[in-house]
Amino acid sequence: MAPPSAPHRRLAYMGAALGLVVLALLVPLPSPSTAAAPSRGGAFVWDRDSLWQGLEQSFVATRSAGCADSARVQADLGVLQALVDSLGIVRVPPDAPILDAIESRLFGVAPDLAACAISPDAFVTLQATLRTNVKRQSRAWDVDARATRERLYRVLYGSRAAVEEVVLQHPAGTSTLLRGTDEPSTAPGAVVEGVTVHSGDMLVSRGGYPTSALIARGNDFPGNFSHVALVHVDSATHAVSVIEAHIESGVAVSSAARYLADKKLRLLVLRPRADLPALVRDPMLPHRAASAMLSRARAGHVPYDFAMDYRDPSRLFCSEVASAAYHTQGVDLWTGVSTISSPGLRNWLGAFGVAHFETQEPSDLEYDPQLVVVAEWRDPALLYKDHIDNAVTDAMLEGAERGDRLGFAWYQLPLARLGKGYSWFKQQFGGIGPIPEGMSAASALRNKAYSARHEHLAHDVMRQASAWEAEHGYPPAYWTLVELARESIRQQSG
């Protein structure tokens, strides 16, 4: 038999080489290691299922009766308002009985307000006053203590949850913009969407993507926000720049219009208190902080920090854009940092590249007594999507604690690794590839698989919720959405 010709040998060698490359691309990486839980962590648990069910029963009863006793509902609201107003006068500790009374009365009046044809704006304003007064009270509290953190969470997160259940029963009668406290500022300012923002203000938002819900919910105190951006206002032109860290590209600068055009389900404007000692000494400190971060963002590429290490300023995740900017000026935000303790959640976040489970979460800023709420936007239609995304995320995280793992099809790995190489090449020339800098090919596949599953479940829960509303005559409450999500997961795994 004649030996193969030179062209045939070259083809054979090329085929063998290509096969070796494919095999190398198929070699699986070891499972990502997961850092230990923080020593001081521990997941907050409401453990009030019977209360939630009782509230819905009260809502149904009042609704069936046609809200015959609306005068009593208004009177109950007046009593609650008086209790809330008293917090603006008398200083109380975090374990004060009046705070328990306010929580009890607030949850008690919410079902009646939801059932009656009463505008929810008064209830929304009451909750905003409660938040303002409790944040002022917390200036004298040890906000890093577990008991204080639980109190702030119960009052601020719990009251927001109650208000939003009422809002979603009366979406047409709710104002989109809620004005807070116009905290004095000497930093340059500009009007954005009817609200004056100042250099150094923080924009805390909730994105509309599956991973946004995971960021908001994925810690010991599940929250409502997933992203932080820092405002800079030019002192001469009053042009507004928004500085933020994106997973895809690292720290970036955009206009206010471009920032608002991105998908957001809710938005909060926060400002440092004017009476902070550092601001009393230097009222322009917020502007200096924003200017320093703007200069850094424009000077060169700042990579995204997937590890969530807020102590390392060389890479920045979204919260660090604000915290690092103020830290350089001598002000440390995040008086209480988040912890992530649950094993299943840490496994999932570790699979995405997170290595630090005591970190600065966006939702923490709402509880920081150094900051004042200037304004808040929430559209009822977007709010409903927010609740569905949260419910799906909460149900999926229950699966994580049962041992569900984040995976992907093995045959996708070679193509993802090639995509990672292509991304690296583009990044050398300032471009953005399909896989972000700092994220591995396997993490990108897990991210994609997680998002696809979340979106599938969210669509199914939306369909079930529509059918549920058609049957019962009103939108399902949050706890019902969670149960619908659990049912979707059972059917999907069934």
PDB file of N, CA and C in Angstrom, residues 378-434:
ATOM      1  N   ARG A 378     -41.823  55.017  41.227  1.00  0.00           N
ATOM      2  CA  ARG A 378     -42.251  53.630  41.023  1.00  0.00           C
ATOM      3  C   ARG A 378     -43.553  53.637  40.235  1.00  0.00           C
ATOM      4  N   ASP A 379     -43.515  52.989  39.108  1.00  0.00           N
ATOM      5  CA  ASP A 379     -44.668  52.868  38.235  1.00  0.00           C
ATOM      6  C   ASP A 379     -45.395  51.570  38.584  1.00  0.00           C
ATOM      7  N   PRO A 380     -46.713  51.615  38.855  1.00  0.00           N
ATOM      8  CA  PRO A 380     -47.414  50.394  39.266  1.00  0.00           C
ATOM      9  C   PRO A 380     -47.267  49.233  38.286  1.00  0.00           C
ATOM     10  N   ALA A 381     -47.259  49.523  36.989  1.00  0.00           N
ATOM     11  CA  ALA A 381     -47.117  48.441  36.008  1.00  0.00           C
ATOM     12  C   ALA A 381     -45.750  47.775  36.128  1.00  0.00           C
ATOM     13  N   LEU A 382     -44.703  48.584  36.283  1.00  0.00           N
ATOM     14  CA  LEU A 382     -43.368  48.033  36.459  1.00  0.00           C
ATOM     15  C   LEU A 382     -43.226  47.383  37.830  1.00  0.00           C
ATOM     16  N   LEU A 383     -43.931  47.917  38.807  1.00  0.00           N
ATOM     17  CA  LEU A 383     -43.882  47.368  40.150  1.00  0.00           C
ATOM     18  C   LEU A 383     -44.405  45.932  40.173  1.00  0.00           C
ATOM     19  N   TYR A 384     -45.415  45.660  39.379  1.00  0.00           N
ATOM     20  CA  TYR A 384     -45.964  44.299  39.328  1.00  0.00           C
ATOM     21  C   TYR A 384     -44.930  43.328  38.759  1.00  0.00           C
ATOM     22  N   LYS A 385     -44.192  43.766  37.726  1.00  0.00           N
ATOM     23  CA  LYS A 385     -43.122  42.919  37.196  1.00  0.00           C
ATOM     24  C   LYS A 385     -42.040  42.705  38.236  1.00  0.00           C
ATOM     25  N   ASP A 386     -41.718  43.750  38.979  1.00  0.00           N
ATOM     26  CA  ASP A 386     -40.747  43.653  40.068  1.00  0.00           C
ATOM     27  C   ASP A 386     -41.174  42.562  41.045  1.00  0.00           C
ATOM     28  N   HIS A 387     -42.444  42.551  41.432  1.00  0.00           N
ATOM     29  CA  HIS A 387     -42.929  41.564  42.395  1.00  0.00           C
ATOM     30  C   HIS A 387     -42.872  40.153  41.819  1.00  0.00           C
ATOM     31  N   ILE A 388     -43.212  39.998  40.547  1.00  0.00           N
ATOM     32  CA  ILE A 388     -43.147  38.669  39.930  1.00  0.00           C
ATOM     33  C   ILE A 388     -41.699  38.186  39.862  1.00  0.00           C
ATOM     34  N   ASP A 389     -40.795  39.059  39.443  1.00  0.00           N
ATOM     35  CA  ASP A 389     -39.381  38.678  39.395  1.00  0.00           C
ATOM     36  C   ASP A 389     -38.863  38.295  40.779  1.00  0.00           C
ATOM     37  N   ASN A 390     -39.272  39.062  41.797  1.00  0.00           N
ATOM     38  CA  ASN A 390     -38.859  38.739  43.162  1.00  0.00           C
ATOM     39  C   ASN A 390     -39.405  37.395  43.611  1.00  0.00           C
ATOM     40  N   ALA A 391     -40.680  37.146  43.317  1.00  0.00           N
ATOM     41  CA  ALA A 391     -41.311  35.897  43.737  1.00  0.00           C
ATOM     42  C   ALA A 391     -40.623  34.699  43.091  1.00  0.00           C
ATOM     43  N   VAL A 392     -40.322  34.811  41.802  1.00  0.00           N
ATOM     44  CA  VAL A 392     -39.624  33.727  41.102  1.00  0.00           C
ATOM     45  C   VAL A 392     -38.241  33.518  41.710  1.00  0.00           C
ATOM     46  N   THR A 393     -37.536  34.615  41.975  1.00  0.00           N
ATOM     47  CA  THR A 393     -36.198  34.514  42.564  1.00  0.00           C
ATOM     48  C   THR A 393     -36.258  33.860  43.933  1.00  0.00           C
ATOM     49  N   ASP A 394     -37.209  34.286  44.777  1.00  0.00           N
ATOM     50  CA  ASP A 394     -37.330  33.691  46.108  1.00  0.00           C
ATOM     51  C   ASP A 394     -37.592  32.196  46.018  1.00  0.00           C
ATOM     52  N   ALA A 395     -38.460  31.788  45.095  1.00  0.00           N
ATOM     53  CA  ALA A 395     -38.767  30.367  44.939  1.00  0.00           C
ATOM     54  C   ALA A 395     -37.551  29.600  44.408  1.00  0.00           C
ATOM     55  N   MET A 396     -36.809  30.195  43.479  1.00  0.00           N
ATOM     56  CA  MET A 396     -35.609  29.543  42.962  1.00  0.00           C
ATOM     57  C   MET A 396     -34.555  29.402  44.059  1.00  0.00           C
ATOM     58  N   LEU A 397     -34.432  30.407  44.919  1.00  0.00           N
ATOM     59  CA  LEU A 397     -33.452  30.331  46.001  1.00  0.00           C
ATOM     60  C   LEU A 397     -33.835  29.283  47.031  1.00  0.00           C
ATOM     61  N   GLU A 398     -35.116  29.027  47.199  1.00  0.00           N
ATOM     62  CA  GLU A 398     -35.517  27.900  48.039  1.00  0.00           C
ATOM     63  C   GLU A 398     -34.973  26.595  47.451  1.00  0.00           C
ATOM     64  N   GLY A 399     -34.999  26.501  46.115  1.00  0.00           N
ATOM     65  CA  GLY A 399     -34.425  25.336  45.456  1.00  0.00           C
ATOM     66  C   GLY A 399     -32.922  25.245  45.664  1.00  0.00           C
ATOM     67  N   ALA A 400     -32.255  26.391  45.664  1.00  0.00           N
ATOM     68  CA  ALA A 400     -30.808  26.396  45.915  1.00  0.00           C
ATOM     69  C   ALA A 400     -30.499  25.804  47.281  1.00  0.00           C
ATOM     70  N   GLU A 401     -31.330  26.146  48.264  1.00  0.00           N
ATOM     71  CA  GLU A 401     -31.105  25.605  49.613  1.00  0.00           C
ATOM     72  C   GLU A 401     -31.427  24.108  49.692  1.00  0.00           C
ATOM     73  N   ARG A 402     -32.230  23.607  48.749  1.00  0.00           N
ATOM     74  CA  ARG A 402     -32.508  22.169  48.696  1.00  0.00           C
ATOM     75  C   ARG A 402     -31.429  21.418  47.928  1.00  0.00           C
ATOM     76  N   GLY A 403     -30.479  22.148  47.346  1.00  0.00           N
ATOM     77  CA  GLY A 403     -29.388  21.498  46.639  1.00  0.00           C
ATOM     78  C   GLY A 403     -29.384  21.678  45.140  1.00  0.00           C
ATOM     79  N   ASP A 404     -30.318  22.470  44.591  1.00  0.00           N
ATOM     80  CA  ASP A 404     -30.294  22.731  43.150  1.00  0.00           C
ATOM     81  C   ASP A 404     -28.977  23.410  42.780  1.00  0.00           C
ATOM     82  N   ARG A 405     -28.403  23.003  41.662  1.00  0.00           N
ATOM     83  CA  ARG A 405     -27.137  23.566  41.222  1.00  0.00           C
ATOM     84  C   ARG A 405     -27.323  24.364  39.930  1.00  0.00           C
ATOM     85  N   LEU A 406     -26.430  25.296  39.715  1.00  0.00           N
ATOM     86  CA  LEU A 406     -26.415  26.040  38.460  1.00  0.00           C
ATOM     87  C   LEU A 406     -25.544  25.280  37.469  1.00  0.00           C
ATOM     88  N   GLY A 407     -26.128  24.896  36.353  1.00  0.00           N
ATOM     89  CA  GLY A 407     -25.363  24.132  35.381  1.00  0.00           C
ATOM     90  C   GLY A 407     -25.588  24.629  33.969  1.00  0.00           C
ATOM     91  N   PHE A 408     -24.975  23.921  33.029  1.00  0.00           N
ATOM     92  CA  PHE A 408     -25.143  24.246  31.608  1.00  0.00           C
ATOM     93  C   PHE A 408     -24.811  22.977  30.821  1.00  0.00           C
ATOM     94  N   ALA A 409     -25.211  22.939  29.567  1.00  0.00           N
ATOM     95  CA  ALA A 409     -24.942  21.789  28.708  1.00  0.00           C
ATOM     96  C   ALA A 409     -23.444  21.724  28.403  1.00  0.00           C
ATOM     97  N   TRP A 410     -22.836  20.552  28.589  1.00  0.00           N
ATOM     98  CA  TRP A 410     -21.390  20.405  28.453  1.00  0.00           C
ATOM     99  C   TRP A 410     -20.889  20.818  27.071  1.00  0.00           C
ATOM    100  N   TYR A 411     -21.693  20.572  26.044  1.00  0.00           N
ATOM    101  CA  TYR A 411     -21.235  20.844  24.686  1.00  0.00           C
ATOM    102  C   TYR A 411     -21.178  22.347  24.380  1.00  0.00           C
ATOM    103  N   GLN A 412     -21.709  23.205  25.278  1.00  0.00           N
ATOM    104  CA  GLN A 412     -21.641  24.647  25.060  1.00  0.00           C
ATOM    105  C   GLN A 412     -20.291  25.240  25.461  1.00  0.00           C
ATOM    106  N   LEU A 413     -19.517  24.475  26.240  1.00  0.00           N
ATOM    107  CA  LEU A 413     -18.282  25.022  26.798  1.00  0.00           C
ATOM    108  C   LEU A 413     -17.237  25.393  25.740  1.00  0.00           C
ATOM    109  N   PRO A 414     -16.975  24.556  24.707  1.00  0.00           N
ATOM    110  CA  PRO A 414     -15.967  24.968  23.716  1.00  0.00           C
ATOM    111  C   PRO A 414     -16.289  26.294  23.044  1.00  0.00           C
ATOM    112  N   LEU A 415     -17.537  26.462  22.625  1.00  0.00           N
ATOM    113  CA  LEU A 415     -17.908  27.703  21.964  1.00  0.00           C
ATOM    114  C   LEU A 415     -17.789  28.887  22.919  1.00  0.00           C
ATOM    115  N   ALA A 416     -18.162  28.674  24.186  1.00  0.00           N
ATOM    116  CA  ALA A 416     -18.054  29.762  25.163  1.00  0.00           C
ATOM    117  C   ALA A 416     -16.596  30.137  25.398  1.00  0.00           C
ATOM    118  N   ARG A 417     -15.721  29.139  25.394  1.00  0.00           N
ATOM    119  CA  ARG A 417     -14.299  29.442  25.586  1.00  0.00           C
ATOM    120  C   ARG A 417     -13.738  30.205  24.384  1.00  0.00           C
ATOM    121  N   LEU A 418     -14.184  29.844  23.205  1.00  0.00           N
ATOM    122  CA  LEU A 418     -13.781  30.619  22.039  1.00  0.00           C
ATOM    123  C   LEU A 418     -14.317  32.050  22.135  1.00  0.00           C
ATOM    124  N   GLY A 419     -15.564  32.173  22.625  1.00  0.00           N
ATOM    125  CA  GLY A 419     -16.139  33.497  22.829  1.00  0.00           C
ATOM    126  C   GLY A 419     -15.366  34.298  23.855  1.00  0.00           C
ATOM    127  N   LYS A 420     -14.844  33.617  24.874  1.00  0.00           N
ATOM    128  CA  LYS A 420     -14.037  34.302  25.880  1.00  0.00           C
ATOM    129  C   LYS A 420     -12.746  34.811  25.266  1.00  0.00           C
ATOM    130  N   GLY A 421     -12.118  33.988  24.397  1.00  0.00           N
ATOM    131  CA  GLY A 421     -10.902  34.433  23.719  1.00  0.00           C
ATOM    132  C   GLY A 421     -11.171  35.620  22.809  1.00  0.00           C
ATOM    133  N   TYR A 422     -12.268  35.574  22.091  1.00  0.00           N
ATOM    134  CA  TYR A 422     -12.652  36.685  21.225  1.00  0.00           C
ATOM    135  C   TYR A 422     -12.905  37.946  22.052  1.00  0.00           C
ATOM    136  N   SER A 423     -13.557  37.775  23.193  1.00  0.00           N
ATOM    137  CA  SER A 423     -13.829  38.919  24.072  1.00  0.00           C
ATOM    138  C   SER A 423     -12.529  39.534  24.575  1.00  0.00           C
ATOM    139  N   TRP A 424     -11.589  38.668  24.956  1.00  0.00           N
ATOM    140  CA  TRP A 424     -10.297  39.168  25.441  1.00  0.00           C
ATOM    141  C   TRP A 424      -9.623  39.999  24.350  1.00  0.00           C
ATOM    142  N   PHE A 425      -9.656  39.507  23.105  1.00  0.00           N
ATOM    143  CA  PHE A 425      -9.035  40.229  22.000  1.00  0.00           C
ATOM    144  C   PHE A 425      -9.690  41.594  21.815  1.00  0.00           C
ATOM    145  N   LYS A 426     -11.017  41.653  21.858  1.00  0.00           N
ATOM    146  CA  LYS A 426     -11.715  42.930  21.686  1.00  0.00           C
ATOM    147  C   LYS A 426     -11.397  43.893  22.823  1.00  0.00           C
ATOM    148  N   GLN A 427     -11.290  43.337  24.036  1.00  0.00           N
ATOM    149  CA  GLN A 427     -11.029  44.195  25.198  1.00  0.00           C
ATOM    150  C   GLN A 427      -9.657  44.857  25.113  1.00  0.00           C
ATOM    151  N   GLN A 428      -8.701  44.206  24.437  1.00  0.00           N
ATOM    152  CA  GLN A 428      -7.368  44.816  24.292  1.00  0.00           C
ATOM    153  C   GLN A 428      -7.412  46.106  23.485  1.00  0.00           C
ATOM    154  N   PHE A 429      -8.454  46.240  22.672  1.00  0.00           N
ATOM    155  CA  PHE A 429      -8.597  47.427  21.824  1.00  0.00           C
ATOM    156  C   PHE A 429      -9.777  48.301  22.261  1.00  0.00           C
ATOM    157  N   GLY A 430     -10.205  48.119  23.524  1.00  0.00           N
ATOM    158  CA  GLY A 430     -11.252  48.963  24.076  1.00  0.00           C
ATOM    159  C   GLY A 430     -12.659  48.549  23.724  1.00  0.00           C
ATOM    160  N   GLY A 431     -12.835  47.370  23.114  1.00  0.00           N
ATOM    161  CA  GLY A 431     -14.168  46.906  22.747  1.00  0.00           C
ATOM    162  C   GLY A 431     -14.805  46.063  23.839  1.00  0.00           C
ATOM    163  N   ILE A 432     -16.017  45.607  23.578  1.00  0.00           N
ATOM    164  CA  ILE A 432     -16.759  44.769  24.515  1.00  0.00           C
ATOM    165  C   ILE A 432     -17.157  43.491  23.791  1.00  0.00           C
ATOM    166  N   GLY A 433     -16.746  42.365  24.318  1.00  0.00           N
ATOM    167  CA  GLY A 433     -17.071  41.080  23.722  1.00  0.00           C
ATOM    168  C   GLY A 433     -18.293  40.457  24.354  1.00  0.00           C
ATOM    169  N   PRO A 434     -18.653  39.243  23.918  1.00  0.00           N
ATOM    170  CA  PRO A 434     -19.850  38.588  24.446  1.00  0.00           C
ATOM    171  C   PRO A 434     -19.725  38.125  25.897  1.00  0.00           C
TER     172      PRO A 434
END
